[in-house]
Amino acid sequence: MKRTAILTLIVLLLASIGASVYLFLDQKVNKKLIADKDNTIATHAELISGLAEKRKDADRELAAAKKSLTDNESATARLESANELLQVKISAVESKLSTQTDGAGEAAEKLQMELDALKLEAAGKASELAASEAKNSSLEAQVTDHLTRIEEHTAALAKAEASLKPFEEIGMTPDEIKKGLMKRPVLSLSEPLPPRPAQQAGKITDPI
């Protein structure tokens, strides 16, 4: 009977040690998983923050480019109107000159001087108009480039945010997952063993 009790104690002790070792290793693995998750979360959080900031910068640059394009288009329209008006004036003066019977007269000279001045002004307006139209093309290209960059940043941001979806799908935050993995304690060998079964009174039949 005494031998049976000793064997029982040994079995219980080994079971306790085995359970403690198993839980210790399991907890060690869980700690590594937590560390890996923390690193993943931190890395992706930094990435998401950087991408979000780039997206904001791209949005601001796009807004500025659109405003510049709108302003320049308005300036181009004004130049076009001014150039058209000059062409009308030039046509009117040329028409008057064609009706002058005395081509060398004072009136004709004044008309010619006016015509020369109008043509000179028209040439300047035409040059400004060409430059403004070229600027419009450049600003349109900038707007297109900013739109492309925004699409790229948006796609990258969506991909980075999707990498954290597993935490959302199980309805737990990373901190809650961490607590869940760490909540199982490791058994201590210092904990008391189950009580030793009481010996029954009677004749001892097992040899000692």
Short mmCIF file of N, CA, C and O in Angstrom, two decimals, residues 19-121:
data_model
loop_
_atom_site.label_atom_id
_atom_site.label_comp_id
_atom_site.label_asym_id
_atom_site.label_seq_id
_atom_site.Cartn_x
_atom_site.Cartn_y
_atom_site.Cartn_z
N ALA A 19 3.23 19.14 -17.19
CA ALA A 19 2.27 20.20 -17.49
C ALA A 19 2.92 21.57 -17.38
O ALA A 19 2.67 22.46 -18.20
N SER A 20 3.79 21.73 -16.38
CA SER A 20 4.47 23.01 -16.21
C SER A 20 5.39 23.30 -17.38
O SER A 20 5.43 24.42 -17.90
N VAL A 21 6.14 22.27 -17.78
CA VAL A 21 7.05 22.45 -18.92
C VAL A 21 6.26 22.77 -20.18
O VAL A 21 6.63 23.66 -20.96
N TYR A 22 5.15 22.06 -20.41
CA TYR A 22 4.33 22.29 -21.60
C TYR A 22 3.79 23.71 -21.61
O TYR A 22 3.87 24.42 -22.62
N LEU A 23 3.24 24.14 -20.47
CA LEU A 23 2.67 25.48 -20.40
C LEU A 23 3.75 26.55 -20.50
O LEU A 23 3.53 27.61 -21.08
N PHE A 24 4.93 26.24 -19.94
CA PHE A 24 6.03 27.21 -20.04
C PHE A 24 6.44 27.40 -21.50
O PHE A 24 6.62 28.52 -21.96
N LEU A 25 6.61 26.27 -22.21
CA LEU A 25 6.98 26.36 -23.62
C LEU A 25 5.87 27.04 -24.43
O LEU A 25 6.15 27.82 -25.35
N ASP A 26 4.61 26.69 -24.08
CA ASP A 26 3.49 27.29 -24.80
C ASP A 26 3.46 28.81 -24.59
O ASP A 26 3.22 29.58 -25.52
N GLN A 27 3.75 29.22 -23.35
CA GLN A 27 3.77 30.65 -23.06
C GLN A 27 4.94 31.33 -23.76
O GLN A 27 4.82 32.47 -24.21
N LYS A 28 6.07 30.63 -23.84
CA LYS A 28 7.23 31.19 -24.53
C LYS A 28 6.91 31.42 -26.01
O LYS A 28 7.27 32.45 -26.58
N VAL A 29 6.21 30.44 -26.61
CA VAL A 29 5.80 30.59 -28.01
C VAL A 29 4.84 31.76 -28.14
O VAL A 29 4.92 32.56 -29.08
N ASN A 30 3.90 31.86 -27.18
CA ASN A 30 2.94 32.96 -27.23
C ASN A 30 3.62 34.32 -27.12
O ASN A 30 3.22 35.29 -27.78
N LYS A 31 4.66 34.38 -26.27
CA LYS A 31 5.38 35.65 -26.14
C LYS A 31 6.05 36.03 -27.45
O LYS A 31 6.08 37.20 -27.81
N LYS A 32 6.60 35.03 -28.14
CA LYS A 32 7.22 35.31 -29.44
C LYS A 32 6.18 35.78 -30.45
O LYS A 32 6.41 36.71 -31.23
N LEU A 33 5.00 35.13 -30.42
CA LEU A 33 3.92 35.55 -31.32
C LEU A 33 3.51 36.99 -31.03
O LEU A 33 3.26 37.78 -31.94
N ILE A 34 3.44 37.32 -29.75
CA ILE A 34 3.06 38.67 -29.36
C ILE A 34 4.11 39.66 -29.85
O ILE A 34 3.77 40.73 -30.38
N ALA A 35 5.38 39.31 -29.65
CA ALA A 35 6.45 40.20 -30.10
C ALA A 35 6.39 40.40 -31.61
O ALA A 35 6.53 41.51 -32.11
N ASP A 36 6.15 39.30 -32.33
CA ASP A 36 6.04 39.40 -33.79
C ASP A 36 4.85 40.27 -34.20
O ASP A 36 4.94 41.08 -35.12
N LYS A 37 3.73 40.06 -33.50
CA LYS A 37 2.53 40.86 -33.81
C LYS A 37 2.78 42.34 -33.50
O LYS A 37 2.38 43.22 -34.26
N ASP A 38 3.44 42.60 -32.36
CA ASP A 38 3.73 43.99 -32.01
C ASP A 38 4.62 44.64 -33.06
O ASP A 38 4.40 45.80 -33.44
N ASN A 39 5.63 43.89 -33.52
CA ASN A 39 6.51 44.43 -34.55
C ASN A 39 5.75 44.67 -35.84
O ASN A 39 5.94 45.69 -36.52
N THR A 40 4.88 43.72 -36.18
CA THR A 40 4.08 43.87 -37.41
C THR A 40 3.17 45.08 -37.32
O THR A 40 3.08 45.89 -38.25
N ILE A 41 2.50 45.21 -36.18
CA ILE A 41 1.58 46.34 -35.98
C ILE A 41 2.33 47.66 -36.01
O ILE A 41 1.91 48.62 -36.66
N ALA A 42 3.48 47.71 -35.32
CA ALA A 42 4.26 48.95 -35.28
C ALA A 42 4.76 49.33 -36.66
O ALA A 42 4.69 50.49 -37.06
N THR A 43 5.26 48.32 -37.39
CA THR A 43 5.78 48.58 -38.74
C THR A 43 4.69 49.08 -39.66
O THR A 43 4.87 50.07 -40.39
N HIS A 44 3.53 48.40 -39.62
CA HIS A 44 2.43 48.81 -40.50
C HIS A 44 1.83 50.14 -40.07
O HIS A 44 1.39 50.92 -40.92
N ALA A 45 1.81 50.38 -38.77
CA ALA A 45 1.29 51.67 -38.30
C ALA A 45 2.17 52.81 -38.80
O ALA A 45 1.67 53.86 -39.23
N GLU A 46 3.48 52.59 -38.75
CA GLU A 46 4.40 53.62 -39.26
C GLU A 46 4.24 53.79 -40.77
O GLU A 46 4.25 54.91 -41.28
N LEU A 47 4.09 52.65 -41.46
CA LEU A 47 3.90 52.70 -42.91
C LEU A 47 2.60 53.44 -43.26
O LEU A 47 2.58 54.29 -44.16
N ILE A 48 1.53 53.10 -42.54
CA ILE A 48 0.23 53.74 -42.80
C ILE A 48 0.31 55.24 -42.54
O ILE A 48 -0.21 56.06 -43.31
N SER A 49 0.99 55.61 -41.46
CA SER A 49 1.13 57.03 -41.13
C SER A 49 1.90 57.77 -42.23
O SER A 49 1.51 58.86 -42.65
N GLY A 50 2.98 57.15 -42.72
CA GLY A 50 3.77 57.76 -43.78
C GLY A 50 2.99 57.90 -45.07
O GLY A 50 3.04 58.94 -45.74
N LEU A 51 2.25 56.84 -45.42
CA LEU A 51 1.45 56.87 -46.65
C LEU A 51 0.32 57.89 -46.55
O LEU A 51 0.01 58.58 -47.53
N ALA A 52 -0.28 57.97 -45.37
CA ALA A 52 -1.36 58.95 -45.18
C ALA A 52 -0.84 60.38 -45.33
O ALA A 52 -1.50 61.24 -45.91
N GLU A 53 0.38 60.60 -44.81
CA GLU A 53 0.97 61.94 -44.93
C GLU A 53 1.30 62.25 -46.39
O GLU A 53 1.09 63.38 -46.86
N LYS A 54 1.82 61.25 -47.10
CA LYS A 54 2.11 61.45 -48.53
C LYS A 54 0.83 61.74 -49.30
O LYS A 54 0.82 62.54 -50.24
N ARG A 55 -0.24 61.03 -48.93
CA ARG A 55 -1.52 61.26 -49.59
C ARG A 55 -2.00 62.70 -49.35
O ARG A 55 -2.50 63.36 -50.27
N LYS A 56 -1.84 63.18 -48.12
CA LYS A 56 -2.24 64.56 -47.80
C LYS A 56 -1.41 65.55 -48.61
O LYS A 56 -1.93 66.55 -49.13
N ASP A 57 -0.09 65.29 -48.70
CA ASP A 57 0.78 66.18 -49.48
C ASP A 57 0.35 66.20 -50.94
O ASP A 57 0.31 67.26 -51.58
N ALA A 58 0.05 65.00 -51.47
CA ALA A 58 -0.38 64.91 -52.87
C ALA A 58 -1.70 65.64 -53.08
O ALA A 58 -1.90 66.30 -54.11
N ASP A 59 -2.59 65.55 -52.11
CA ASP A 59 -3.87 66.26 -52.20
C ASP A 59 -3.66 67.77 -52.23
O ASP A 59 -4.30 68.49 -53.02
N ARG A 60 -2.75 68.24 -51.36
CA ARG A 60 -2.47 69.68 -51.32
C ARG A 60 -1.83 70.14 -52.63
O ARG A 60 -2.17 71.21 -53.16
N GLU A 61 -0.89 69.34 -53.13
CA GLU A 61 -0.23 69.70 -54.39
C GLU A 61 -1.22 69.69 -55.55
O GLU A 61 -1.14 70.54 -56.45
N LEU A 62 -2.14 68.72 -55.52
CA LEU A 62 -3.15 68.67 -56.57
C LEU A 62 -4.05 69.90 -56.52
O LEU A 62 -4.36 70.50 -57.57
N ALA A 63 -4.47 70.28 -55.33
CA ALA A 63 -5.32 71.46 -55.18
C ALA A 63 -4.60 72.71 -55.68
O ALA A 63 -5.20 73.56 -56.37
N ALA A 64 -3.30 72.82 -55.35
CA ALA A 64 -2.53 73.98 -55.80
C ALA A 64 -2.39 73.99 -57.31
O ALA A 64 -2.51 75.04 -57.96
N ALA A 65 -2.13 72.81 -57.90
CA ALA A 65 -1.98 72.71 -59.36
C ALA A 65 -3.29 73.04 -60.06
O ALA A 65 -3.30 73.73 -61.09
N LYS A 66 -4.40 72.56 -59.51
CA LYS A 66 -5.71 72.86 -60.11
C LYS A 66 -6.01 74.36 -60.05
O LYS A 66 -6.55 74.94 -61.02
N LYS A 67 -5.67 74.98 -58.93
CA LYS A 67 -5.91 76.43 -58.80
C LYS A 67 -5.06 77.20 -59.81
O LYS A 67 -5.53 78.14 -60.47
N SER A 68 -3.78 76.79 -59.92
CA SER A 68 -2.90 77.46 -60.88
C SER A 68 -3.43 77.29 -62.30
O SER A 68 -3.40 78.23 -63.10
N LEU A 69 -3.91 76.09 -62.61
CA LEU A 69 -4.45 75.85 -63.94
C LEU A 69 -5.69 76.70 -64.19
O LEU A 69 -5.83 77.30 -65.27
N THR A 70 -6.57 76.77 -63.21
CA THR A 70 -7.79 77.58 -63.35
C THR A 70 -7.44 79.06 -63.56
O THR A 70 -8.00 79.73 -64.43
N ASP A 71 -6.50 79.55 -62.73
CA ASP A 71 -6.10 80.95 -62.86
C ASP A 71 -5.47 81.22 -64.23
O ASP A 71 -5.74 82.25 -64.86
N ASN A 72 -4.63 80.30 -64.67
CA ASN A 72 -3.95 80.51 -65.95
C ASN A 72 -4.92 80.39 -67.13
O ASN A 72 -4.78 81.09 -68.14
N GLU A 73 -5.89 79.50 -66.98
CA GLU A 73 -6.91 79.40 -68.04
C GLU A 73 -7.71 80.70 -68.16
O GLU A 73 -8.06 81.12 -69.27
N SER A 74 -7.98 81.32 -67.02
CA SER A 74 -8.68 82.61 -67.04
C SER A 74 -7.82 83.68 -67.71
O SER A 74 -8.32 84.49 -68.51
N ALA A 75 -6.52 83.67 -67.39
CA ALA A 75 -5.61 84.64 -68.00
C ALA A 75 -5.52 84.40 -69.51
O ALA A 75 -5.47 85.35 -70.30
N THR A 76 -5.49 83.11 -69.90
CA THR A 76 -5.44 82.78 -71.32
C THR A 76 -6.69 83.27 -72.05
O THR A 76 -6.60 83.81 -73.17
N ALA A 77 -7.82 83.09 -71.41
CA ALA A 77 -9.08 83.55 -72.01
C ALA A 77 -9.07 85.06 -72.19
O ALA A 77 -9.55 85.59 -73.21
N ARG A 78 -8.53 85.79 -71.20
CA ARG A 78 -8.45 87.25 -71.33
C ARG A 78 -7.52 87.66 -72.47
O ARG A 78 -7.80 88.60 -73.21
N LEU A 79 -6.41 86.94 -72.59
CA LEU A 79 -5.48 87.23 -73.68
C LEU A 79 -6.12 86.95 -75.04
O LEU A 79 -5.92 87.71 -76.00
N GLU A 80 -6.86 85.88 -75.11
CA GLU A 80 -7.54 85.55 -76.37
C GLU A 80 -8.55 86.64 -76.75
O GLU A 80 -8.63 87.06 -77.92
N SER A 81 -9.30 87.12 -75.75
CA SER A 81 -10.28 88.19 -76.01
C SER A 81 -9.58 89.47 -76.45
O SER A 81 -10.01 90.14 -77.40
N ALA A 82 -8.48 89.79 -75.78
CA ALA A 82 -7.74 91.00 -76.12
C ALA A 82 -7.15 90.89 -77.53
O ALA A 82 -7.18 91.86 -78.30
N ASN A 83 -6.65 89.71 -77.87
CA ASN A 83 -6.07 89.52 -79.20
C ASN A 83 -7.15 89.60 -80.29
O ASN A 83 -6.92 90.18 -81.36
N GLU A 84 -8.32 89.05 -80.00
CA GLU A 84 -9.42 89.12 -80.97
C GLU A 84 -9.85 90.57 -81.18
O GLU A 84 -10.15 90.99 -82.32
N LEU A 85 -9.89 91.32 -80.09
CA LEU A 85 -10.27 92.73 -80.20
C LEU A 85 -9.26 93.50 -81.04
O LEU A 85 -9.62 94.36 -81.87
N LEU A 86 -7.98 93.21 -80.84
CA LEU A 86 -6.94 93.86 -81.62
C LEU A 86 -7.07 93.52 -83.10
O LEU A 86 -6.87 94.39 -83.97
N GLN A 87 -7.41 92.26 -83.39
CA GLN A 87 -7.58 91.87 -84.79
C GLN A 87 -8.75 92.63 -85.44
O GLN A 87 -8.68 93.02 -86.61
N VAL A 88 -9.79 92.86 -84.64
CA VAL A 88 -10.93 93.64 -85.16
C VAL A 88 -10.49 95.07 -85.44
O VAL A 88 -10.84 95.67 -86.49
N LYS A 89 -9.73 95.67 -84.53
CA LYS A 89 -9.25 97.04 -84.71
C LYS A 89 -8.32 97.14 -85.92
O LYS A 89 -8.39 98.11 -86.70
N ILE A 90 -7.45 96.14 -86.06
CA ILE A 90 -6.54 96.13 -87.20
C ILE A 90 -7.32 96.07 -88.51
O ILE A 90 -7.02 96.79 -89.48
N SER A 91 -8.31 95.20 -88.53
CA SER A 91 -9.14 95.08 -89.75
C SER A 91 -9.85 96.39 -90.06
O SER A 91 -9.96 96.81 -91.23
N ALA A 92 -10.33 97.08 -89.04
CA ALA A 92 -11.03 98.36 -89.22
C ALA A 92 -10.09 99.42 -89.79
O ALA A 92 -10.46 100.18 -90.71
N VAL A 93 -8.86 99.50 -89.23
CA VAL A 93 -7.90 100.49 -89.71
C VAL A 93 -7.48 100.15 -91.13
O VAL A 93 -7.33 101.05 -91.99
N GLU A 94 -7.24 98.90 -91.42
CA GLU A 94 -6.87 98.50 -92.78
C GLU A 94 -7.99 98.85 -93.76
O GLU A 94 -7.72 99.26 -94.91
N SER A 95 -9.23 98.67 -93.31
CA SER A 95 -10.37 99.02 -94.17
C SER A 95 -10.39 100.52 -94.46
O SER A 95 -10.64 100.96 -95.60
N LYS A 96 -10.11 101.34 -93.43
CA LYS A 96 -10.07 102.79 -93.61
C LYS A 96 -8.94 103.18 -94.58
O LYS A 96 -9.10 104.07 -95.42
N LEU A 97 -7.79 102.54 -94.41
CA LEU A 97 -6.66 102.86 -95.27
C LEU A 97 -6.96 102.55 -96.74
O LEU A 97 -6.54 103.27 -97.65
N SER A 98 -7.70 101.48 -96.92
CA SER A 98 -8.02 101.08 -98.30
C SER A 98 -8.94 102.07 -98.99
O SER A 98 -9.03 102.09 -100.22
N THR A 99 -9.65 102.88 -98.20
CA THR A 99 -10.59 103.85 -98.79
C THR A 99 -9.97 105.22 -99.00
O THR A 99 -10.61 106.11 -99.53
N GLN A 100 -8.74 105.40 -98.50
CA GLN A 100 -8.07 106.69 -98.66
C GLN A 100 -7.63 106.86 -100.12
O GLN A 100 -6.89 106.04 -100.66
N THR A 101 -8.09 107.94 -100.70
CA THR A 101 -7.72 108.22 -102.09
C THR A 101 -6.32 108.78 -102.17
O THR A 101 -5.59 108.54 -103.14
N ASP A 102 -5.94 109.52 -101.12
CA ASP A 102 -4.61 110.10 -101.08
C ASP A 102 -3.75 109.27 -100.14
O ASP A 102 -3.76 109.47 -98.93
N GLY A 103 -3.04 108.33 -100.69
CA GLY A 103 -2.25 107.43 -99.84
C GLY A 103 -1.15 108.11 -99.10
O GLY A 103 -0.67 107.60 -98.09
N ALA A 104 -0.70 109.26 -99.52
CA ALA A 104 0.40 109.96 -98.84
C ALA A 104 -0.10 111.09 -97.96
O ALA A 104 0.68 111.87 -97.43
N GLY A 105 -1.40 111.22 -97.80
CA GLY A 105 -1.94 112.32 -97.02
C GLY A 105 -1.72 112.14 -95.53
O GLY A 105 -1.32 111.08 -95.03
N GLU A 106 -2.00 113.24 -94.80
CA GLU A 106 -1.81 113.20 -93.34
C GLU A 106 -2.72 112.18 -92.67
O GLU A 106 -2.29 111.47 -91.76
N ALA A 107 -3.97 112.07 -93.12
CA ALA A 107 -4.91 111.11 -92.53
C ALA A 107 -4.43 109.69 -92.75
O ALA A 107 -4.51 108.84 -91.85
N ALA A 108 -3.90 109.45 -93.93
CA ALA A 108 -3.40 108.10 -94.23
C ALA A 108 -2.19 107.76 -93.38
O ALA A 108 -2.03 106.63 -92.90
N GLU A 109 -1.34 108.75 -93.17
CA GLU A 109 -0.15 108.52 -92.33
C GLU A 109 -0.56 108.17 -90.88
O GLU A 109 0.03 107.31 -90.25
N LYS A 110 -1.54 108.91 -90.39
CA LYS A 110 -2.02 108.63 -89.03
C LYS A 110 -2.60 107.23 -88.94
O LYS A 110 -2.39 106.50 -87.95
N LEU A 111 -3.38 106.87 -89.93
CA LEU A 111 -3.96 105.52 -89.95
C LEU A 111 -2.88 104.45 -90.01
O LEU A 111 -2.97 103.40 -89.36
N GLN A 112 -1.84 104.72 -90.78
CA GLN A 112 -0.75 103.74 -90.90
C GLN A 112 -0.01 103.60 -89.58
O GLN A 112 0.37 102.49 -89.17
N MET A 113 0.23 104.75 -88.93
CA MET A 113 0.89 104.70 -87.62
C MET A 113 0.04 103.92 -86.61
O MET A 113 0.55 103.13 -85.81
N GLU A 114 -1.26 104.18 -86.65
CA GLU A 114 -2.17 103.45 -85.76
C GLU A 114 -2.16 101.95 -86.06
O GLU A 114 -2.14 101.12 -85.14
N LEU A 115 -2.12 101.66 -87.35
CA LEU A 115 -2.11 100.24 -87.76
C LEU A 115 -0.83 99.56 -87.30
O LEU A 115 -0.86 98.43 -86.78
N ASP A 116 0.29 100.23 -87.45
CA ASP A 116 1.58 99.66 -87.02
C ASP A 116 1.59 99.41 -85.51
O ASP A 116 2.09 98.38 -85.03
N ALA A 117 1.04 100.37 -84.78
CA ALA A 117 0.99 100.22 -83.32
C ALA A 117 0.09 99.05 -82.91
O ALA A 117 0.41 98.27 -82.01
N LEU A 118 -1.03 98.92 -83.59
CA LEU A 118 -1.95 97.81 -83.29
C LEU A 118 -1.31 96.47 -83.62
O LEU A 118 -1.45 95.50 -82.86
N LYS A 119 -0.62 96.40 -84.72
CA LYS A 119 0.03 95.14 -85.10
C LYS A 119 1.15 94.78 -84.12
O LYS A 119 1.34 93.60 -83.79
N LEU A 120 1.88 95.82 -83.66
CA LEU A 120 2.93 95.57 -82.67
C LEU A 120 2.34 95.05 -81.36
O LEU A 120 2.86 94.10 -80.76
N GLU A 121 1.26 95.68 -80.95
CA GLU A 121 0.58 95.22 -79.73
C GLU A 121 0.01 93.81 -79.91
O GLU A 121 0.09 92.98 -79.01
#
